Amino acid sequence: MNDVMPEGDAIRLFTVPITEELAGETAAILTRFRELADDGLRVEDLEAFEQNTTSLFRREAAALGALSEPLGTERQSLHGMLLQTADLTKDNALDHVRALEHDILMQPPPVWSPLTLSRVVLEGVLFTEYLFDPTISLNKRLARLTGMWMTDALHAQKQAEAIGPEDQAKAAQMLAYVEDCLRKCQAVERRNGNGKLIGYIIDGETAPMDINITERASKAMPAWLPAPYRLTSGAAHNRPWMIGRAKDSANGDGLAGEAATVVAAAMVAMGSVETVVKVCGEYFGVHVSEALRQMEEERKAFLSRAIEIAHPG
């Protein structure tokens, strides 16, 4: 099978009902991918990288340690926040892979929920990839986190306005804390002609206020998975043009899921797991080539089995 499967071809291959056999195979490959991710990023390996002075992480830590005080300490704290944020989004993504495994096995079979869950996996991984991107400088990495952190603080403030005074006070404290930290880190605000905050500059390196998910999906995901963000958008946003086909498939009896939805969701999740293992390996200097090799081999085998199940004989 060609390793690059055009999105349309993949969908057409599986425009058949979801069988228990296909659901079981799909849930099993997702479990396997989580296991391979755990094996590829073992705790003992992540501890060992602390001694690997050639890793990108260690080089950046050394650069921060060489800064004059108090700037060095402040930016080290910001770097620590970056690690926590990227790890949090990764763990949330993998938790949604686990949820997807169970969702696929539902009886009656799911309709659009697999794609919605895979969208969360995709976005969580892209947040991690955005922060650990090995092709950018340390200062751009910190600038990216700075914009994301401030964006989160502003979102929390808006949410608090709809809840009550106690939450508003907490959100205001959080925003003040973030502003103070960014000031101490010498993060310079970028504003447009209307005075709107649009990003930050750290020592000449710029970044916007937040990640552009569509752009990251087109750049960061494996070549064998074209347009994963577009693939999941219609279901995640409950758009009639997408979800209406489930009513057509049900022949007037509610909604009916298709094998195409299950396989597409699995493809997005598998590509996302591959991406996060690859970027973490590159950033921390952990050897993940064997885990990635096994993922590729088992992904191809799964797709072959899935086609045989969907089109027996």
XYZ file of N, CA and C in Angstrom, residues 26-238:
639
model
N -9.370 -1.341 15.428
C -9.018 0.076 15.532
C -8.676 0.457 16.962
N -9.474 -0.002 17.915
C -9.173 0.282 19.314
C -7.829 -0.321 19.704
N -7.540 -1.517 19.187
C -6.290 -2.199 19.525
C -5.067 -1.437 19.002
N -5.158 -0.882 17.784
C -3.995 -0.173 17.242
C -3.765 1.123 18.002
N -4.836 1.749 18.472
C -4.665 2.971 19.256
C -4.013 2.666 20.605
N -4.439 1.571 21.231
C -3.791 1.154 22.480
C -2.318 0.880 22.241
N -2.031 0.210 21.135
C -0.636 -0.114 20.800
C 0.181 1.154 20.595
N -0.384 2.151 19.957
C 0.358 3.393 19.728
C 0.659 4.101 21.046
N -0.295 4.074 21.973
C -0.016 4.673 23.289
C 1.110 3.924 23.991
N 1.110 2.609 23.874
C 2.173 1.810 24.485
C 3.525 2.122 23.864
N 3.556 2.250 22.553
C 4.809 2.576 21.864
C 5.295 3.972 22.246
N 4.358 4.899 22.436
C 4.742 6.248 22.874
C 5.356 6.199 24.264
N 4.747 5.423 25.159
C 5.292 5.279 26.510
C 6.680 4.649 26.472
N 6.841 3.629 25.617
C 8.146 2.967 25.507
C 9.191 3.909 24.911
N 8.769 4.700 23.940
C 9.715 5.598 23.272
C 10.160 6.748 24.140
N 9.311 7.129 25.099
C 9.621 8.260 25.984
C 9.622 7.790 27.434
N 10.379 6.733 27.698
C 10.428 6.177 29.050
C 11.043 7.169 30.023
N 10.611 7.107 31.272
C 11.102 8.018 32.303
C 12.609 7.910 32.454
N 13.135 6.667 32.408
C 14.582 6.514 32.586
C 15.362 7.166 31.451
N 14.776 7.161 30.246
C 15.440 7.838 29.130
C 15.408 9.347 29.321
N 14.263 9.844 29.809
C 14.149 11.277 30.029
C 15.072 11.733 31.159
N 15.355 10.854 32.112
C 16.312 11.183 33.164
C 17.733 11.165 32.606
N 17.980 10.222 31.695
C 19.315 10.111 31.119
C 19.678 11.329 30.276
N 18.658 11.955 29.652
C 18.976 13.093 28.783
C 19.565 14.254 29.578
N 19.342 14.248 30.907
C 19.891 15.325 31.719
C 21.418 15.359 31.657
N 21.997 14.199 31.352
C 23.446 14.136 31.224
C 23.900 14.357 29.779
N 22.964 14.422 28.857
C 23.280 14.569 27.441
C 23.414 16.052 27.105
N 24.635 16.532 27.173
C 24.877 17.966 26.976
C 24.674 18.396 25.526
N 24.546 17.425 24.605
C 24.348 17.787 23.196
C 22.881 17.968 22.846
N 21.967 17.581 23.736
C 20.543 17.711 23.422
C 20.154 19.182 23.355
N 19.138 19.464 22.578
C 18.675 20.842 22.443
C 18.223 21.390 23.790
N 17.542 20.570 24.566
C 17.102 21.010 25.883
C 18.275 21.440 26.747
N 19.324 20.624 26.801
C 20.477 20.944 27.653
C 21.205 22.185 27.148
N 21.303 22.358 25.844
C 21.957 23.545 25.293
C 21.186 24.805 25.668
N 19.850 24.715 25.614
C 19.044 25.876 25.984
C 19.144 26.153 27.480
N 19.152 25.097 28.281
C 19.286 25.287 29.730
C 20.618 25.958 30.059
N 21.676 25.559 29.358
C 22.996 26.162 29.583
C 22.996 27.630 29.177
N 22.330 27.946 28.075
C 22.263 29.338 27.613
C 21.520 30.204 28.627
N 20.473 29.682 29.201
C 19.731 30.437 30.209
C 20.553 30.612 31.473
N 21.319 29.584 31.816
C 22.170 29.661 33.004
C 23.291 30.663 32.859
N 23.644 30.997 31.625
C 24.740 31.939 31.381
C 24.276 33.396 31.374
N 22.966 33.627 31.440
C 22.460 34.997 31.448
C 22.767 35.681 32.778
N 22.889 36.993 32.731
C 23.114 37.745 33.959
C 21.863 37.720 34.827
N 22.074 37.899 36.121
C 20.941 37.907 37.054
C 20.390 39.328 37.216
N 19.108 39.445 37.489
C 18.125 38.379 37.764
C 17.445 37.816 36.523
N 17.839 38.306 35.317
C 17.169 37.877 34.095
C 17.275 36.371 33.899
N 18.447 35.807 34.206
C 18.643 34.380 34.005
C 17.650 33.547 34.788
N 17.484 33.871 36.048
C 16.545 33.120 36.894
C 15.109 33.275 36.404
N 14.739 34.486 36.004
C 13.371 34.721 35.536
C 13.087 33.930 34.256
N 14.030 33.914 33.336
C 13.797 33.185 32.093
C 13.898 31.675 32.293
N 14.677 31.248 33.268
C 14.684 29.821 33.596
C 13.316 29.390 34.100
N 12.673 30.251 34.875
C 11.321 29.952 35.355
C 10.336 29.898 34.182
N 10.505 30.819 33.233
C 9.643 30.814 32.056
C 9.862 29.542 31.241
N 11.113 29.121 31.138
C 11.435 27.886 30.425
C 10.805 26.689 31.129
N 10.815 26.700 32.449
C 10.169 25.645 33.214
C 8.677 25.605 32.956
N 8.063 26.773 32.828
C 6.641 26.851 32.495
C 6.391 26.261 31.110
N 7.307 26.506 30.182
C 7.194 25.949 28.835
C 7.165 24.425 28.888
N 8.084 23.834 29.666
C 8.137 22.381 29.777
C 6.845 21.834 30.374
N 6.340 22.493 31.404
C 5.103 22.034 32.047
C 3.914 22.124 31.091
N 3.854 23.228 30.336
C 2.736 23.425 29.415
C 2.746 22.390 28.304
N 3.918 22.166 27.714
C 4.023 21.185 26.627
C 3.720 19.779 27.130
N 4.167 19.456 28.337
C 3.901 18.137 28.903
C 2.414 17.971 29.204
N 1.784 19.025 29.683
C 0.352 18.986 29.995
C -0.472 18.732 28.743
N -0.183 19.446 27.667
C -0.962 19.275 26.442
C -0.713 17.893 25.840
N 0.510 17.383 25.950
C 0.809 16.026 25.474
C -0.001 14.996 26.249
N 0.021 15.090 27.573
C -0.693 14.113 28.392
C -2.194 14.161 28.136
N -2.733 15.365 27.937
C -4.167 15.486 27.646
C -4.496 14.854 26.297
N -3.607 15.026 25.333
C -3.816 14.422 24.017
C -3.846 12.902 24.122
N -2.895 12.324 24.848
C -2.841 10.869 24.986
C -4.033 10.339 25.780
N -4.526 11.125 26.725
C -5.723 10.721 27.463
C -6.922 10.650 26.525
N -6.977 11.540 25.550
C -8.084 11.507 24.590
C -7.921 10.367 23.584
N -6.686 9.907 23.351
C -6.510 8.686 22.562
C -7.170 7.519 23.296
N -6.942 7.457 24.601
C -7.544 6.408 25.427
C -9.076 6.498 25.371
N -9.595 7.710 25.456
C -11.047 7.883 25.354
C -11.559 7.435 23.986
N -10.782 7.717 22.951
C -11.168 7.325 21.596
C -11.246 5.807 21.467
N -10.326 5.109 22.111
C -10.342 3.641 22.087
C -11.686 3.110 22.596
N -12.154 3.657 23.697
C -13.418 3.204 24.277
C -14.621 3.656 23.441
N -14.545 4.856 22.919
C -15.648 5.403 22.134
C -15.914 4.549 20.897
N -14.860 4.094 20.247
C -14.991 3.303 19.026
C -15.711 1.979 19.278
N -15.567 1.461 20.492
C -16.157 0.168 20.832
C -17.615 0.255 21.282
N -18.170 1.448 21.332
C -19.548 1.619 21.805
C -20.537 0.806 20.976
N -21.596 0.380 21.648
C -22.724 -0.257 20.974
C -24.012 0.437 21.402
N -24.829 0.924 20.466
C -24.575 0.965 19.025
C -23.309 1.774 18.702
N -22.744 1.569 17.516
C -21.495 2.239 17.157
C -21.625 3.765 17.186
N -20.531 4.454 17.433
C -20.561 5.923 17.441
C -20.801 6.478 16.048
N -21.166 7.752 16.003
C -21.396 8.389 14.711
C -20.245 9.350 14.404
N -20.256 10.549 15.009
C -19.201 11.528 14.729
C -18.243 11.741 15.901
N -18.550 11.190 17.056
C -17.691 11.433 18.227
C -16.240 10.999 18.046
N -15.918 9.936 17.274
C -14.501 9.603 17.091
C -13.689 10.739 16.471
N -14.277 11.414 15.481
C -13.553 12.528 14.855
C -13.383 13.686 15.824
N -14.385 13.928 16.650
C -14.292 15.012 17.621
C -13.189 14.735 18.641
N -13.113 13.500 19.121
C -12.056 13.134 20.065
C -10.679 13.218 19.403
N -10.594 12.785 18.158
C -9.297 12.836 17.476
C -8.854 14.270 17.248
N -9.812 15.180 17.130
C -9.477 16.606 16.974
C -8.769 17.116 18.230
N -9.226 16.696 19.410
C -8.566 17.100 20.655
C -7.151 16.530 20.713
N -6.998 15.278 20.284
C -5.665 14.666 20.231
C -4.754 15.501 19.339
N -5.239 15.833 18.160
C -4.468 16.613 17.198
C -4.048 17.960 17.777
N -5.003 18.688 18.358
C -4.691 20.023 18.854
C -3.727 19.969 20.037
N -3.908 18.981 20.927
C -2.995 18.859 22.057
C -1.578 18.602 21.616
N -1.428 17.722 20.638
C -0.097 17.407 20.116
C 0.518 18.622 19.428
N -0.294 19.364 18.692
C 0.243 20.525 17.979
C 0.699 21.618 18.943
N 0.039 21.754 20.096
C 0.531 22.685 21.109
C 1.928 22.268 21.569
N 2.092 20.980 21.843
C 3.399 20.481 22.282
C 4.446 20.682 21.205
N 4.094 20.356 19.971
C 5.034 20.499 18.852
C 5.417 21.954 18.646
N 4.462 22.851 18.809
C 4.693 24.291 18.640
C 5.743 24.796 19.631
N 5.692 24.277 20.851
C 6.632 24.725 21.885
C 7.975 24.007 21.810
N 7.986 22.735 21.414
C 9.233 21.968 21.352
C 9.887 21.984 19.972
N 9.283 22.657 19.021
C 9.791 22.729 17.645
C 11.315 22.869 17.635
N 12.050 21.861 17.151
C 13.516 21.906 17.217
C 14.164 22.846 16.206
N 13.363 23.415 15.294
C 13.935 24.265 14.250
C 14.024 25.733 14.651
N 13.501 26.097 15.820
C 13.481 27.512 16.207
C 14.490 27.790 17.310
N 14.766 29.069 17.522
C 15.710 29.482 18.554
C 15.055 29.458 19.932
N 15.888 29.489 20.960
C 15.399 29.530 22.336
C 14.511 30.751 22.561
N 14.931 31.914 22.085
C 14.157 33.130 22.328
C 12.806 33.104 21.624
N 12.744 32.529 20.430
C 11.446 32.391 19.756
C 10.571 31.401 20.518
N 11.180 30.359 21.054
C 10.424 29.387 21.848
C 9.792 30.069 23.063
N 10.583 30.894 23.735
C 10.060 31.617 24.896
C 9.003 32.640 24.486
N 9.203 33.255 23.327
C 8.210 34.219 22.842
C 6.885 33.521 22.521
N 6.968 32.321 21.971
C 5.745 31.562 21.688
C 4.988 31.258 22.982
N 5.715 30.793 23.982
C 5.055 30.497 25.252
C 4.473 31.766 25.864
N 5.198 32.866 25.758
C 4.741 34.135 26.327
C 3.374 34.519 25.767
N 3.232 34.437 24.440
C 1.949 34.764 23.823
C 0.844 33.817 24.266
N 1.145 32.506 24.303
C 0.146 31.526 24.717
C -0.277 31.737 26.165
N 0.697 32.035 27.017
C 0.412 32.211 28.444
C -0.486 33.424 28.675
N -0.153 34.527 27.996
C -0.987 35.720 28.130
C -2.378 35.478 27.544
N -2.451 34.767 26.422
C -3.750 34.444 25.834
C -4.604 33.654 26.808
N -4.006 32.679 27.488
C -4.741 31.888 28.475
C -5.233 32.763 29.629
N -4.380 33.670 30.068
C -4.765 34.545 31.177
C -5.942 35.440 30.783
N -5.929 35.919 29.538
C -7.030 36.758 29.057
C -8.320 35.951 28.895
N -8.189 34.697 28.429
C -9.361 33.831 28.314
C -9.964 33.558 29.690
N -9.092 33.305 30.670
C -9.573 33.045 32.033
C -10.317 34.252 32.581
N -9.825 35.436 32.253
C -10.479 36.658 32.718
C -11.865 36.806 32.090
N -11.994 36.510 30.803
C -13.287 36.619 30.126
C -14.277 35.602 30.690
N -13.783 34.391 30.950
C -14.661 33.374 31.508
C -15.151 33.783 32.897
N -14.247 34.352 33.692
C -14.604 34.752 35.060
C -15.694 35.811 35.077
N -15.719 36.656 34.054
C -16.737 37.700 33.993
C -18.143 37.120 33.936
N -18.245 35.892 33.413
C -19.560 35.260 33.303
C -19.915 34.419 34.521
N -18.979 34.306 35.471
C -19.213 33.418 36.621
C -19.527 34.189 37.891
N -18.645 35.121 38.281
C -18.923 35.861 39.499
C -17.710 36.574 40.052
N -17.904 37.408 41.080
C -16.843 38.243 41.641
C -15.640 37.447 42.148
N -15.877 36.322 42.800
C -14.749 35.547 43.344
C -13.833 35.064 42.229
N -14.425 34.539 41.168
C -13.619 34.080 40.036
C -12.955 35.255 39.322
N -13.634 36.377 39.260
C -13.044 37.558 38.634
C -11.796 38.010 39.386
N -11.852 37.938 40.708
C -10.694 38.336 41.515
C -9.516 37.403 41.270
N -9.790 36.098 41.192
C -8.723 35.133 40.936
C -8.120 35.324 39.550
N -8.984 35.582 38.576
C -8.501 35.792 37.215
C -7.662 37.059 37.125
N -8.071 38.095 37.846
C -7.306 39.342 37.858
C -5.932 39.117 38.488
N -5.882 38.303 39.536
C -4.598 37.985 40.171
C -3.697 37.210 39.219
N -4.300 36.280 38.495
C -3.522 35.506 37.528
C -2.954 36.396 36.441
N -3.793 37.284 35.898
C -3.340 38.185 34.844
C -2.215 39.085 35.351
N -2.348 39.605 36.565
C -1.308 40.465 37.139
C -0.011 39.685 37.322
N -0.136 38.420 37.737
C 1.055 37.576 37.917
C 1.768 37.348 36.580
N 0.991 37.036 35.544
C 1.583 36.803 34.224
C 2.264 38.069 33.719
N 1.598 39.192 33.847
C 2.181 40.461 33.388
C 3.476 40.761 34.122
N 3.518 40.494 35.420
C 4.732 40.739 36.204
C 5.861 39.816 35.756
N 5.550 38.542 35.535
C 6.570 37.595 35.088
C 7.137 37.979 33.726
N 6.257 38.372 32.820
C 6.718 38.733 31.481
C 7.554 40.006 31.514
N 7.196 40.926 32.376
C 8.001 42.140 32.522
C 9.403 41.793 33.022
N 9.471 40.925 34.026
C 10.766 40.526 34.582
C 11.602 39.744 33.565
N 10.925 39.043 32.650
C 11.638 38.295 31.608
C 12.016 39.177 30.420
N 11.661 40.455 30.486
C 11.942 41.436 29.439
C 11.279 41.049 28.113
N 10.054 40.540 28.216
C 9.259 40.262 27.026
C 8.593 41.564 26.595
N 8.825 41.968 25.361
C 8.327 43.247 24.850
C 7.033 43.021 24.078
N 6.029 43.809 24.386
C 4.738 43.679 23.710
C 4.828 44.136 22.257
N 4.084 43.449 21.396
C 3.897 43.865 20.008
C 2.441 44.288 19.851
N 2.214 45.468 19.349
C 0.852 45.964 19.161
C 0.663 46.430 17.722
N -0.560 46.273 17.226
C -0.835 46.741 15.869
C -1.163 48.224 15.874
N -1.558 48.745 14.716
C -1.818 50.169 14.605
C -2.955 50.663 15.470
N -3.829 49.755 15.853
C -4.957 50.123 16.716
C -4.651 49.931 18.194
N -3.430 49.557 18.498
C -3.041 49.374 19.890
C -3.353 48.001 20.453
N -3.848 47.090 19.633
C -4.187 45.747 20.108
C -2.920 44.915 20.285
N -2.848 44.194 21.393
C -1.720 43.311 21.650
C -1.774 42.126 20.691
N -0.717 41.938 19.896
C -0.720 40.872 18.884
C 0.419 39.874 19.080
N 1.270 40.074 20.066
C 2.358 39.136 20.287
C 3.451 39.737 21.143
N 4.582 39.021 21.193
C 5.698 39.450 22.033
C 7.023 39.295 21.299
N 8.002 40.050 21.794
C 9.372 39.979 21.289
C 10.289 39.664 22.462
N 11.152 38.673 22.291
C 12.186 38.386 23.281
C 13.529 38.422 22.578
N 14.307 39.430 22.902
C 15.642 39.620 22.314
C 15.614 39.517 20.792
N 14.655 40.194 20.187
C 14.591 40.271 18.732
C 13.776 39.180 18.064
N 13.419 38.140 18.796
C 12.625 37.048 18.222
C 11.144 37.275 18.544
N 10.297 37.176 17.520
C 8.880 37.482 17.688
C 8.011 36.234 17.615
N 6.837 36.328 18.212
C 5.830 35.265 18.126
C 4.465 35.903 18.333
N 3.424 35.324 17.726
C 2.065 35.858 17.898
C 1.500 35.497 19.260
N 0.266 35.914 19.498
C -0.373 35.650 20.781
C -0.728 34.183 20.979
N -0.933 33.465 19.906
C -1.343 32.072 20.064
C -0.948 31.278 18.833
N -1.052 29.974 18.970
C -0.743 29.059 17.874
C -1.807 29.157 16.782
N -1.378 29.058 15.536
C -2.286 28.928 14.403
C -2.415 27.430 14.120
N -3.480 26.816 14.637
C -3.626 25.368 14.567
C -3.628 24.865 13.127
N -4.362 25.532 12.253
C -4.445 25.098 10.860
C -3.064 25.078 10.222
N -2.300 26.124 10.462
C -0.952 26.218 9.899
C -0.032 25.135 10.464
N -0.092 24.924 11.792
C 0.774 23.905 12.409
C 0.409 22.527 11.895
N -0.889 22.254 11.722
C -1.315 20.932 11.255
C -0.757 20.637 9.873
N -0.687 21.662 9.028
C -0.182 21.450 7.671
C 1.325 21.259 7.646
N 2.026 21.752 8.661
C 3.484 21.681 8.686
C 4.029 20.521 9.524
N 3.354 20.227 10.617
C 3.943 19.333 11.614
C 3.527 17.879 11.490
N 2.373 17.608 10.924
C 1.880 16.239 10.875
C 2.580 15.440 9.774
N 2.590 14.116 9.886
C 3.291 13.281 8.891
C 2.747 13.478 7.484
N 3.619 13.276 6.491
C 3.219 13.472 5.094
C 2.141 12.485 4.663
N 2.069 11.319 5.317
C 1.070 10.329 4.919
C -0.342 10.711 5.384
N -0.460 11.784 6.171
C -1.756 12.202 6.697
C -2.086 13.606 6.208
N -2.593 13.752 4.994
C -2.891 15.083 4.463
C -4.151 15.682 5.080
N -4.098 16.970 5.327
C -5.262 17.762 5.778
C -5.983 17.197 6.990
N -5.281 16.832 8.069
C -5.968 16.266 9.235
C -6.895 17.255 9.935
N -6.537 18.522 9.924
C -7.382 19.512 10.598
C -8.701 19.677 9.856
N -8.611 19.746 8.547
C -9.827 19.873 7.735
C -10.685 18.617 7.866
N -10.018 17.472 7.982
C -10.726 16.196 8.081
C -11.628 16.132 9.307
N -11.211 16.785 10.395
C -11.958 16.705 11.653
C -12.857 17.911 11.903
N -12.729 18.946 11.096
C -13.423 20.207 11.393
C -14.937 20.099 11.346
N -15.482 19.493 10.297
C -16.925 19.458 10.140
C -17.633 18.792 11.299
N -17.064 17.652 11.756
C -17.679 16.939 12.880
C -17.518 17.711 14.179
N -16.319 18.235 14.421
C -16.056 18.942 15.681
C -16.918 20.186 15.817
N -17.231 20.829 14.701
C -18.039 22.056 14.740
C -19.511 21.799 14.439
N -19.882 20.520 14.338
C -21.294 20.161 14.197
C -21.927 20.781 12.954
